[in-house]
CSV table of C-alpha atoms in Angstrom, one decimal:
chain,number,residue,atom,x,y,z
X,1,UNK,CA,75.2,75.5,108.4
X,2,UNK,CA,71.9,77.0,107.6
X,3,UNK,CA,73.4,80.2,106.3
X,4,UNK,CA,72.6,82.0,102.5
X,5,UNK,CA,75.3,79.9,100.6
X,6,UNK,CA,76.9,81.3,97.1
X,7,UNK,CA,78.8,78.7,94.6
X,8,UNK,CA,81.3,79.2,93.2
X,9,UNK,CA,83.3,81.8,95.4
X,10,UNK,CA,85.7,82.4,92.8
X,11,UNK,CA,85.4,82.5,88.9
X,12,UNK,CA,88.6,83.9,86.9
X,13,UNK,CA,87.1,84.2,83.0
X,14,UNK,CA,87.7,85.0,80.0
X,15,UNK,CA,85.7,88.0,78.2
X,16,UNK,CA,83.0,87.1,76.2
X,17,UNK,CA,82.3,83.9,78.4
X,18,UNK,CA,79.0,83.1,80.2
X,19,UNK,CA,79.5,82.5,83.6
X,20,UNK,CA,76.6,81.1,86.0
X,21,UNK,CA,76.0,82.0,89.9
X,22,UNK,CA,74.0,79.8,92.8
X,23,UNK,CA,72.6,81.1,95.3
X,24,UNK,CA,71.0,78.9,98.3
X,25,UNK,CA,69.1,81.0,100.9
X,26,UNK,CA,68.0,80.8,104.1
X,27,UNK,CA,65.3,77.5,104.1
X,28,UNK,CA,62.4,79.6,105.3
X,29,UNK,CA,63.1,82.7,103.4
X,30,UNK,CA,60.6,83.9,101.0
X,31,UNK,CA,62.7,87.0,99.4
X,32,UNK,CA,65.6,86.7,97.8
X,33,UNK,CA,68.2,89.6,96.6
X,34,UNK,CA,71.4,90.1,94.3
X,35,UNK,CA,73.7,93.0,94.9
X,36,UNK,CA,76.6,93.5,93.2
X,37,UNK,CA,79.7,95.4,94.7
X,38,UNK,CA,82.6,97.0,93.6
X,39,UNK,CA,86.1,98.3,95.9
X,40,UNK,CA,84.8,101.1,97.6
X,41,UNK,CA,81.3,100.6,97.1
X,42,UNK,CA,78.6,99.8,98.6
X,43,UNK,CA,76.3,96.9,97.5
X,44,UNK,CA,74.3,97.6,94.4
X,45,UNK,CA,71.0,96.1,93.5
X,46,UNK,CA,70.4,94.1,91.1
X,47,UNK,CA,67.2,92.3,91.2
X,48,UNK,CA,64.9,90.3,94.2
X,49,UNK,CA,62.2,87.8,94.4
X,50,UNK,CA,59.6,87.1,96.2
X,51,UNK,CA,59.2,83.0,96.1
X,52,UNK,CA,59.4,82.3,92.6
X,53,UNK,CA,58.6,85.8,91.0
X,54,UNK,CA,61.0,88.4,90.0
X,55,UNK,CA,59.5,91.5,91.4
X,56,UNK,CA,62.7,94.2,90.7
X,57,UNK,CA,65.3,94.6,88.0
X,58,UNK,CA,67.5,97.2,88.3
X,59,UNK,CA,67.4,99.3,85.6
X,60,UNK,CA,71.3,99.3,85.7
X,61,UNK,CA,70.9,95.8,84.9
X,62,UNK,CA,71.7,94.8,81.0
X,63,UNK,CA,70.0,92.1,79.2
X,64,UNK,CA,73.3,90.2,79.4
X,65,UNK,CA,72.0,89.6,83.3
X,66,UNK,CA,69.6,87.4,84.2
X,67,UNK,CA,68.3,85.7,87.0
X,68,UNK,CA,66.3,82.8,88.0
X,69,UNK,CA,64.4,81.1,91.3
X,70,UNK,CA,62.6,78.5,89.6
X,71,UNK,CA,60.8,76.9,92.5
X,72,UNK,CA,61.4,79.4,95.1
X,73,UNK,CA,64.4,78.0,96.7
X,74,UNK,CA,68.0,78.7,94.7
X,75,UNK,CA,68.7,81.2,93.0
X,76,UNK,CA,70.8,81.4,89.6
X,77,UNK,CA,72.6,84.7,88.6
X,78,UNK,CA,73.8,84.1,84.9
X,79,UNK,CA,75.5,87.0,82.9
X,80,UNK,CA,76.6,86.3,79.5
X,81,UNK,CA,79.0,87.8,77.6
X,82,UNK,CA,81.3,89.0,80.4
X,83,UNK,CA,83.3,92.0,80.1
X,84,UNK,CA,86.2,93.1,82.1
X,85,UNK,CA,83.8,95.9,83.8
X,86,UNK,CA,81.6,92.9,85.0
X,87,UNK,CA,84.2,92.1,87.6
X,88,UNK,CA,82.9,92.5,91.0
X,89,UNK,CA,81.3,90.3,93.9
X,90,UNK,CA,78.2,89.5,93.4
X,91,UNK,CA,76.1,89.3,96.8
X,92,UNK,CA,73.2,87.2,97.4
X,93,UNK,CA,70.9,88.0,100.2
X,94,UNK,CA,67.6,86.4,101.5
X,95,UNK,CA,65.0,87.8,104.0
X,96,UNK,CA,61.5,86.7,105.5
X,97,UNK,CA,58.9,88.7,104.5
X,98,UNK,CA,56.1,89.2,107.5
X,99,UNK,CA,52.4,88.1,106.9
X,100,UNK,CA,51.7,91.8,105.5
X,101,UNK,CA,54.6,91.1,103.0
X,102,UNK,CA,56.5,93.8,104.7
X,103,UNK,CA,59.9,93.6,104.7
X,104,UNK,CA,61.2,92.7,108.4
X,105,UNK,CA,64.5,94.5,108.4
X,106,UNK,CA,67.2,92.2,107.8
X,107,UNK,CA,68.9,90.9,105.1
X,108,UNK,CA,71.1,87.7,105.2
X,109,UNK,CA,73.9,87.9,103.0
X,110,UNK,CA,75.7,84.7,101.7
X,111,UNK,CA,80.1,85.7,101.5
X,112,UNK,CA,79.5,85.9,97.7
X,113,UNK,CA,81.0,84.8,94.6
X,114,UNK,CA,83.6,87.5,93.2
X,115,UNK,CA,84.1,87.3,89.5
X,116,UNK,CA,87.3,88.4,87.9
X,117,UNK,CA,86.9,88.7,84.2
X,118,UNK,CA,90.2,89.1,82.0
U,1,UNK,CA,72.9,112.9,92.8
U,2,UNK,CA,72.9,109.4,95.0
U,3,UNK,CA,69.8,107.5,96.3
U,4,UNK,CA,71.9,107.1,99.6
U,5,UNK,CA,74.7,109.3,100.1
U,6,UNK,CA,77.7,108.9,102.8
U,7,UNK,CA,80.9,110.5,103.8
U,8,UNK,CA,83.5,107.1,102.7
U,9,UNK,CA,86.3,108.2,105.2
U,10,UNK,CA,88.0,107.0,106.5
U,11,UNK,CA,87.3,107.9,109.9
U,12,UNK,CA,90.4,107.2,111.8
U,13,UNK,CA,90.3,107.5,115.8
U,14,UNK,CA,91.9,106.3,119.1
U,15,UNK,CA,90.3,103.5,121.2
U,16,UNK,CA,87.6,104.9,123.8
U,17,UNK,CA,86.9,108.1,121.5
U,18,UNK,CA,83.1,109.1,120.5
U,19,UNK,CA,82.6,109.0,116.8
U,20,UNK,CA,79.4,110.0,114.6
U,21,UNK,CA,78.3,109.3,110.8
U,22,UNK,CA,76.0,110.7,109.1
U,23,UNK,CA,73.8,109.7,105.8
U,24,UNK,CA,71.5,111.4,103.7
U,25,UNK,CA,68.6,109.8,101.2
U,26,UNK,CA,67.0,111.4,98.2
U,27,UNK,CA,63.7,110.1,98.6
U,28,UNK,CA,61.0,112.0,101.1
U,29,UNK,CA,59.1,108.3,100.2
U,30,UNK,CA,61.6,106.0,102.0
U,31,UNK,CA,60.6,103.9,104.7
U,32,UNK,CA,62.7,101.9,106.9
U,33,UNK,CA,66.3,102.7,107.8
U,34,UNK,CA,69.0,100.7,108.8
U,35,UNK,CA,73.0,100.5,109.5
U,36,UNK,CA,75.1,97.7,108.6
U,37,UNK,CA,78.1,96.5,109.1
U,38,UNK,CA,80.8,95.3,106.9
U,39,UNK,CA,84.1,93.4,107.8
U,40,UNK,CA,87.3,93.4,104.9
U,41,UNK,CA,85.9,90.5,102.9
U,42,UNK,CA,83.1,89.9,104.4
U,43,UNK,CA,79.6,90.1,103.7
U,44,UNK,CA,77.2,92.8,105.3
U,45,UNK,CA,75.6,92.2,108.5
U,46,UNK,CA,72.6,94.3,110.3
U,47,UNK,CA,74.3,96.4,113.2
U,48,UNK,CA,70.7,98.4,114.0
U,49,UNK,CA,67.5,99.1,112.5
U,50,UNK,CA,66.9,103.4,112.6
U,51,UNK,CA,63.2,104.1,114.8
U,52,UNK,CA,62.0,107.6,114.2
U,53,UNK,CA,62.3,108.2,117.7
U,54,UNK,CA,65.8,107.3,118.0
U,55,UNK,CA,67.2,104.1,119.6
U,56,UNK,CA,70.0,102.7,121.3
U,57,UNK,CA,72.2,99.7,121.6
U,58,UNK,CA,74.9,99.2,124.2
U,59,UNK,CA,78.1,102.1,122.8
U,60,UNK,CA,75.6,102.2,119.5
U,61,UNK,CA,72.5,105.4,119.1
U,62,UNK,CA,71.2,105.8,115.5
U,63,UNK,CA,69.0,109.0,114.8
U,64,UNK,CA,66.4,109.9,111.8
U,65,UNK,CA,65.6,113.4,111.3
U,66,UNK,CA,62.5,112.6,108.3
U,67,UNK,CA,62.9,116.5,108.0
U,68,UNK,CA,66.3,117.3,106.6
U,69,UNK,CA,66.5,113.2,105.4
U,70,UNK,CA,69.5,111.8,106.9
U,71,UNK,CA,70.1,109.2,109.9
U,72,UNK,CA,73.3,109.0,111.8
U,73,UNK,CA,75.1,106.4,114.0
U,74,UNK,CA,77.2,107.6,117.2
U,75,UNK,CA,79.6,105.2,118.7
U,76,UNK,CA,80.7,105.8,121.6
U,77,UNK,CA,84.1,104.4,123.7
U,78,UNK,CA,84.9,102.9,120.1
U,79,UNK,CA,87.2,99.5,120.3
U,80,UNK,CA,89.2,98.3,118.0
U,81,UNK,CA,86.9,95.8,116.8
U,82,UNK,CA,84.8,98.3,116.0
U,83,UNK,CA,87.1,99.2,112.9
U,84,UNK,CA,85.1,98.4,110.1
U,85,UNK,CA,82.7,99.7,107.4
U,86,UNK,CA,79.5,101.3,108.3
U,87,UNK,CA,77.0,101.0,105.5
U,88,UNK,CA,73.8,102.7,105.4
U,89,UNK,CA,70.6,101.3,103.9
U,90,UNK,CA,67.6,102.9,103.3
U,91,UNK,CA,64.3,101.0,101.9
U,92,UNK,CA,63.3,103.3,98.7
U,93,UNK,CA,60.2,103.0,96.5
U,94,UNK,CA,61.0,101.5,93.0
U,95,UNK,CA,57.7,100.9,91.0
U,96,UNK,CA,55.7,99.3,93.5
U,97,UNK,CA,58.3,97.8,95.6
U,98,UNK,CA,60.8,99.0,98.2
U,99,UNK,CA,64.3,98.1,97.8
U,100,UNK,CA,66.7,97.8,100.2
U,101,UNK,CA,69.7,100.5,98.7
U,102,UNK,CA,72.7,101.2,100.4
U,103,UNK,CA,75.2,103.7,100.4
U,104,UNK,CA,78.9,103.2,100.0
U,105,UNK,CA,79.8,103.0,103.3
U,106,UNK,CA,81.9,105.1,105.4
U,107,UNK,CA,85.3,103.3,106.4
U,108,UNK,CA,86.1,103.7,110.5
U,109,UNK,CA,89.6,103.2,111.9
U,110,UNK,CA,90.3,102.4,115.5
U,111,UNK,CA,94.0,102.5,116.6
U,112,UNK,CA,95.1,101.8,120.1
């Protein structure tokens, strides 16, 4: 399968643990996204890529968030200290940019790891 | 006020009915407009991209009116695989980048 993949799918934590997200897009993807969403909600950004850089944080993002693509490939999600009103999927999506670095349209969105934090 | 606003629903309609959604965006700026699609569970998939002069696909037209900022999706002779959620995404300027926001989706119910 050359789909976005997410590991784990499920995490069930305690609060105040550090939990850690992996994201493998799309080979030939240069952009890479996390969302996160909530019941009822629709995904909300969190931060993107392009290759290796991080281009975007959401200011919604705390500094218990961060996020890594060390060599342009994976991705890592890490949020420390987890509380209860972290629970939510967490979406990863990747997408080609085209030779103008324009963005072509469509994201591909791995099923996404849902964190329930207790 | 929301970036992307839509109606969540649910819509809930018979098989072969004509149903329409609407979304609105805060930002004159945007560029780029899209509808996805979202099974229970499942992750978001693109349904259409939004031209400015309207476009069509099979039972599926989406609109932009740049004017009054909103987009819409008709469906037309709706099937009950249709049922789903219909998320709008609109590409908004954030410092010097354009990030791909969506609204919360708007729920649609098809019942034989």
């Amino acid at each position: 399968d050359t789909g976005v993949s997410q590991d784990p799918r499920h995490k069930i934590t305690k609060r105040g643990q550090n939990v850690t997200f992996r994201c493998d897009p799309i080979s030939e993807h240069n952009r890479l996204y996390w969302y996160r969403q909530t019941l009822g909600q629709g995904p909300e950004f969190l931060t993107y890529f392009q290759n290796e850089a991080q281009l975007e944080k959401s200011r919604l993002l705390s500094d218990r968030f961060s996020a890594e693509r060390p060599k342009g490939s994976f991705s890592t999600l890490e949020i420390q200290r987890t509380e209860q009103g972290d629970s939510a999927m967490y979406l990863c999506a990747s997408s080609q940019a085209g030779p103008d670095l324009r963005f072509t349209g469509e994201l591909f969105f791995g099923e996404g790891s849902r964190l329930t934090v207790l | 006020r929301k970036e992307v606003e839509q109606d969540p629903g649910p819509f809930n309609v018979p098989e072969g009915a004509t149903v329409a959604f609407n979304c609105t965006y805060s930002n004159s700026a945007s560029q780029s407009f899209f509808w996805y699609r979202q099974d229970c569970r499942k992750e978001p998939k693109l349904l259409m991209s939004v031209y400015s002069s309207g476009n069509e696909d099979g039972r599926f037209t989406a609109q932009l009116n740049r004017a009054s900022q909103y987009i819409s999706l008709l469906i037309r002779d709706s099937k009950l695989s249709d049922s789903a959620t219909y998320l709008c995404v609109v590409r908004l300027a954030s410092g010097g980048s354009y990030i791909p926001t969506f609204g919360r989706g708007t729920s649609l119910i098809v019942h034989p």
